[in-house]
């Protein structure tokens, strides 16, 4: 009996001791509530000062959760941290105005709890510089006055066009017959390029793209006001938009990102809805191991916007480790939805261990269960080393759904991808309906040219396109250059009558200077255009094809 009592007392003391140790453990999570630092719902008042009051309490290595009270908060440049950052694919206007600036921070979760963060003028909402183990989740980001304007097409005649603008969302002035948009702090930008979106389908109108959607010399227009919010553009536009459609009037180059990640490790963005930013939605450079789950770079439909961020939705540059994109949505962006690239650079001197890391960059990219809705250019652009998996996604991109490319001579972008798997995706008819440079087909694999009289250099190897569903209105399905080891197997291809064919490339599958190409077990409906294979500097003995495939082979 005494022995039993002793065992019970011993176990009790052991459990109590373990609990006490756990309570005092350095891994305990600390909750930091921004309301305790004075952050409440605001509109006219700048809410950023309350964050900086809390910043000192975030500089411990202990696990921390920074918590917003659910609400709407407005942020202005005054009082924000400023720092010089050179951000890839953005204009280098410095210093950047950084609202939530995290530098040398570890083990932090930022939980918005469904809050809406509204920004004013050019700012960078979130910056993570040399941070580790960070999660940003559960919030929306938007701008009160965005860096893109939107106009409804009200009337179109042979000699003029009337457009409707919202001066509250996009304040504008007419100066010498031209439209200028106010972006704050006394700055004005002139309208410089245009996209046309279908009113009902919310897609970029087919057969527009890199060429001006209003025709050549459209900028010779002369603007005059007719009523408040209505502007008449005097000009015989070469191409006339559809009445009721929306014109996206671009006037700003990509600047500050919505979320900027640099020299950081183990970052997660989860359940973040980003309606707009002055530049890329998320830009990550020289960072490692990134996760994007339920990230949305999309237009704010509650404000009837057809546009989202003023750049790529997600731009991955010179990153390493694993980059995962899962359950994400991209739509209405000013450029590609997702771009991943490694940029080659000349190295004169290695001055630190951080600098040495850039010598070993390989992005292992996985994109799953995501939707790539209409944006100009390609849905996914791959120009990085490392393994790539693109699986179980849906594509409705104006240009190529997937573009694997490089341009070593001019921009030093590298695309020596050793392994790419594209499987179980759905490609909708709108894919490749626009006209963009380098977008040759729904899937485009395009590399550098080989100098005359030299053996071809195979920039990419082991690309598998398997088990996908294609609904196509035009000829070009796949275009590939300089690939060693390419399979197009078990895919289903059906004809769509949604749009009229227009492409000059009247081949389903094109291979230029490729080898070890397999085309097996595919299903083409009878009415698919082309159903042919074009070989250019690709020996026919490098093509393995079903004998009963009924795909015609043409050679150059």
XYZ file of C-alpha atoms in Angstrom, residues 70-367:
298
model
C -10.617 42.339 -36.893
C -11.333 45.616 -38.668
C -10.342 48.055 -41.405
C -7.134 50.074 -41.020
C -5.674 52.843 -43.185
C -1.970 53.480 -43.669
C -0.121 56.510 -45.047
C 3.577 57.104 -45.816
C 4.159 59.484 -42.888
C 5.987 57.771 -40.044
C 6.982 54.676 -42.049
C 10.447 53.186 -42.176
C 12.362 54.101 -45.340
C 15.170 52.018 -46.766
C 16.953 51.524 -50.075
C 15.991 48.254 -51.773
C 16.767 47.198 -55.333
C 13.802 45.081 -56.272
C 13.853 42.827 -59.332
C 11.506 43.770 -62.141
C 10.705 47.119 -60.519
C 11.772 50.690 -61.088
C 14.529 51.655 -58.675
C 12.944 54.652 -57.033
C 14.496 54.801 -53.583
C 14.239 54.789 -50.694
C 11.196 52.526 -50.424
C 8.498 53.541 -47.972
C 8.029 50.394 -45.869
C 4.909 50.223 -43.695
C 5.280 46.950 -41.771
C 9.052 46.581 -41.840
C 10.521 43.431 -40.307
C 14.298 43.099 -40.206
C 16.240 40.372 -38.393
C 13.001 38.976 -36.938
C 12.544 35.271 -36.143
C 9.704 32.946 -35.178
C 6.755 35.233 -35.831
C 3.175 34.708 -36.957
C 1.294 37.811 -38.149
C -2.417 37.069 -37.893
C -4.728 39.641 -39.437
C -7.855 37.794 -38.286
C -9.674 38.897 -41.424
C -8.643 42.538 -41.242
C -8.637 44.874 -44.260
C -5.484 46.952 -44.693
C -5.954 49.978 -46.952
C -2.892 51.880 -48.175
C -2.474 55.369 -49.596
C 0.132 56.613 -52.077
C 3.234 54.600 -52.929
C 4.116 52.282 -50.050
C 5.367 48.753 -49.484
C 2.894 47.127 -47.060
C 5.094 44.265 -45.802
C 8.874 43.946 -45.978
C 10.780 40.951 -44.604
C 14.535 41.520 -44.593
C 16.809 38.771 -43.244
C 13.938 37.114 -41.362
C 13.357 33.458 -40.453
C 10.313 31.337 -39.650
C 7.641 33.901 -40.488
C 3.944 33.398 -41.308
C 1.730 36.173 -42.700
C -1.950 35.215 -42.788
C -5.632 36.097 -42.698
C -5.896 39.594 -44.159
C -6.623 41.625 -47.278
C -4.442 44.361 -48.784
C -5.781 47.109 -51.035
C -5.273 50.708 -52.124
C -7.798 53.497 -51.764
C -6.529 55.037 -55.004
C -4.765 52.380 -57.080
C -1.878 52.828 -59.519
C -4.006 51.601 -62.432
C -7.143 53.336 -63.714
C -10.239 51.786 -65.236
C -12.582 53.297 -67.832
C -15.904 52.059 -69.165
C -16.350 52.331 -72.933
C -19.532 54.421 -73.320
C -19.597 55.378 -76.982
C -17.487 54.605 -80.046
C -17.665 56.416 -83.359
C -15.352 56.683 -86.330
C -13.743 59.867 -85.026
C -14.019 59.783 -81.236
C -14.700 57.601 -78.215
C -16.334 58.433 -74.863
C -15.035 56.771 -71.699
C -16.273 56.908 -68.111
C -13.816 57.361 -65.230
C -14.300 57.325 -61.462
C -12.554 60.499 -60.228
C -12.823 59.382 -56.590
C -10.852 56.185 -57.176
C -8.599 57.557 -59.924
C -8.341 61.355 -59.715
C -7.314 62.728 -63.093
C -6.580 65.953 -64.914
C -6.542 66.866 -68.582
C -3.345 68.675 -69.530
C -2.877 69.789 -73.139
C -5.399 67.199 -74.276
C -3.801 64.268 -72.435
C -5.026 62.337 -69.374
C -2.853 62.471 -66.251
C -3.626 60.527 -63.071
C -2.799 61.819 -59.617
C -0.915 59.313 -57.436
C -0.437 61.434 -54.331
C 2.169 63.798 -52.962
C 1.671 66.108 -55.931
C 2.759 63.497 -58.479
C 0.956 62.840 -61.743
C 1.438 60.101 -64.326
C 0.327 60.163 -67.938
C -1.768 57.315 -69.357
C 0.694 55.229 -71.398
C -0.793 51.811 -72.268
C -4.113 50.001 -72.369
C -5.766 46.602 -71.939
C -9.343 45.807 -72.912
C -11.372 43.447 -70.701
C -14.599 41.785 -71.766
C -17.348 43.115 -69.506
C -19.122 39.814 -68.890
C -16.329 37.259 -69.140
C -13.716 39.471 -67.402
C -11.039 38.225 -69.815
C -8.631 40.183 -71.988
C -10.214 40.564 -75.412
C -8.636 38.050 -77.848
C -6.138 39.139 -80.490
C -4.891 41.996 -78.340
C -1.659 41.957 -76.347
C 1.740 43.478 -76.994
C 0.367 45.481 -79.900
C -1.704 48.452 -78.686
C -5.307 47.379 -78.175
C -6.479 50.737 -79.601
C -4.225 50.393 -82.632
C -1.020 52.080 -83.646
C -0.471 55.747 -82.783
C -3.413 55.669 -80.350
C -1.591 58.156 -78.110
C -2.213 60.907 -80.656
C -5.683 61.316 -79.117
C -6.952 64.657 -77.847
C -9.067 64.495 -74.673
C -11.782 66.894 -73.605
C -14.327 66.727 -70.755
C -18.012 66.379 -71.669
C -19.532 65.733 -68.220
C -18.052 65.027 -64.765
C -16.384 61.612 -65.016
C -16.804 61.378 -68.824
C -13.966 62.128 -71.235
C -14.173 62.290 -75.014
C -11.090 61.029 -76.855
C -10.850 62.571 -80.304
C -9.002 60.243 -82.663
C -9.789 57.750 -85.407
C -8.597 54.754 -83.413
C -7.305 51.985 -85.647
C -8.887 49.355 -83.420
C -12.130 50.151 -81.680
C -13.138 48.582 -78.343
C -16.552 47.123 -77.645
C -19.110 49.400 -75.979
C -19.618 48.253 -72.382
C -16.145 46.753 -72.050
C -13.568 48.164 -69.652
C -10.260 49.706 -70.615
C -7.445 49.299 -68.107
C -5.443 52.519 -68.325
C -1.895 51.926 -67.148
C 0.103 54.949 -66.069
C 2.696 53.669 -63.565
C 5.697 51.376 -63.894
C 5.942 48.525 -61.331
C 7.297 50.009 -58.120
C 6.996 48.800 -54.513
C 5.733 45.259 -53.985
C 2.754 44.327 -51.866
C 4.985 41.912 -49.934
C 8.765 42.059 -50.371
C 10.921 39.185 -49.111
C 14.700 39.418 -49.247
C 17.521 37.340 -47.732
C 15.010 35.412 -45.616
C 14.235 31.769 -44.842
C 11.137 29.709 -44.123
C 8.391 32.191 -44.901
C 4.732 31.276 -45.326
C 1.962 33.409 -46.790
C -1.440 31.935 -46.019
C -4.972 33.140 -46.712
C -3.798 36.525 -47.941
C -5.977 38.355 -50.459
C -4.047 41.055 -52.268
C -6.281 43.271 -54.374
C -3.621 45.701 -55.539
C -0.059 46.929 -55.133
C 2.094 49.542 -56.913
C 4.304 46.719 -58.230
C 4.447 42.935 -57.947
C 1.977 41.324 -55.587
C 4.709 39.344 -53.828
C 8.384 39.681 -54.716
C 10.832 37.232 -53.164
C 14.522 37.466 -53.977
C 17.610 35.770 -52.565
C 15.459 33.833 -50.089
C 15.013 30.177 -49.232
C 12.088 27.816 -48.565
C 8.872 29.729 -49.260
C 5.271 28.569 -48.981
C 2.236 30.250 -50.534
C -1.061 28.697 -49.526
C -4.449 30.229 -50.380
C -2.761 33.385 -51.625
C -4.941 35.413 -53.975
C -3.744 38.211 -56.250
C -7.098 39.212 -57.722
C -9.257 42.272 -58.513
C -11.497 43.756 -55.846
C -14.875 42.869 -57.325
C -16.729 44.718 -54.571
C -15.374 47.883 -56.221
C -16.052 46.516 -59.730
C -12.356 46.408 -60.548
C -11.098 44.312 -63.443
C -7.433 44.813 -62.512
C -5.268 43.624 -59.628
C -1.584 44.381 -58.973
C 0.626 46.525 -61.173
C 3.091 43.713 -61.945
C 3.389 39.948 -61.542
C 1.215 38.251 -58.969
C 4.161 36.283 -57.563
C 7.742 37.001 -58.629
C 10.445 34.567 -57.456
C 13.997 35.713 -58.229
C 17.254 33.974 -57.291
C 15.642 31.914 -54.555
C 16.706 28.476 -53.354
C 15.259 25.502 -51.541
C 11.598 24.583 -51.889
C 9.031 27.068 -53.158
C 5.464 25.778 -52.875
C 2.395 27.431 -54.432
C -0.842 25.683 -53.433
C -4.541 26.594 -53.636
C -3.756 30.059 -55.003
C -5.663 32.277 -57.444
C -4.301 34.877 -59.872
C -6.340 37.214 -62.067
C -6.311 40.627 -63.716
C -2.610 41.338 -63.199
C -0.517 43.728 -65.260
C 1.914 40.930 -66.123
C 2.433 37.193 -65.540
C 0.687 35.469 -62.680
C 3.786 33.567 -61.475
C 7.345 34.151 -62.637
C 10.308 32.182 -61.313
C 13.793 32.963 -62.513
C 17.467 32.797 -61.710
C 19.435 35.757 -63.014
C 23.014 35.100 -64.000
C 25.478 37.717 -62.794
C 29.212 38.304 -62.998
C 30.864 37.907 -59.581
C 33.958 40.001 -58.920
C 34.419 39.239 -55.227
C 32.765 37.259 -52.425
C 32.770 39.390 -49.302
C 30.535 37.423 -46.910
C 28.850 34.058 -46.275
C 25.459 35.561 -47.317
C 27.001 36.584 -50.675
C 28.495 33.091 -51.112
C 25.019 31.553 -50.952
C 24.038 33.043 -54.306
C 26.537 30.733 -56.005
C 24.304 27.740 -55.250
C 20.803 28.785 -56.221
C 18.257 26.252 -57.407
C 14.537 26.801 -56.989
C 12.603 23.571 -56.469
C 9.215 24.878 -57.552
C 5.879 23.132 -56.976
C 2.601 24.673 -58.167
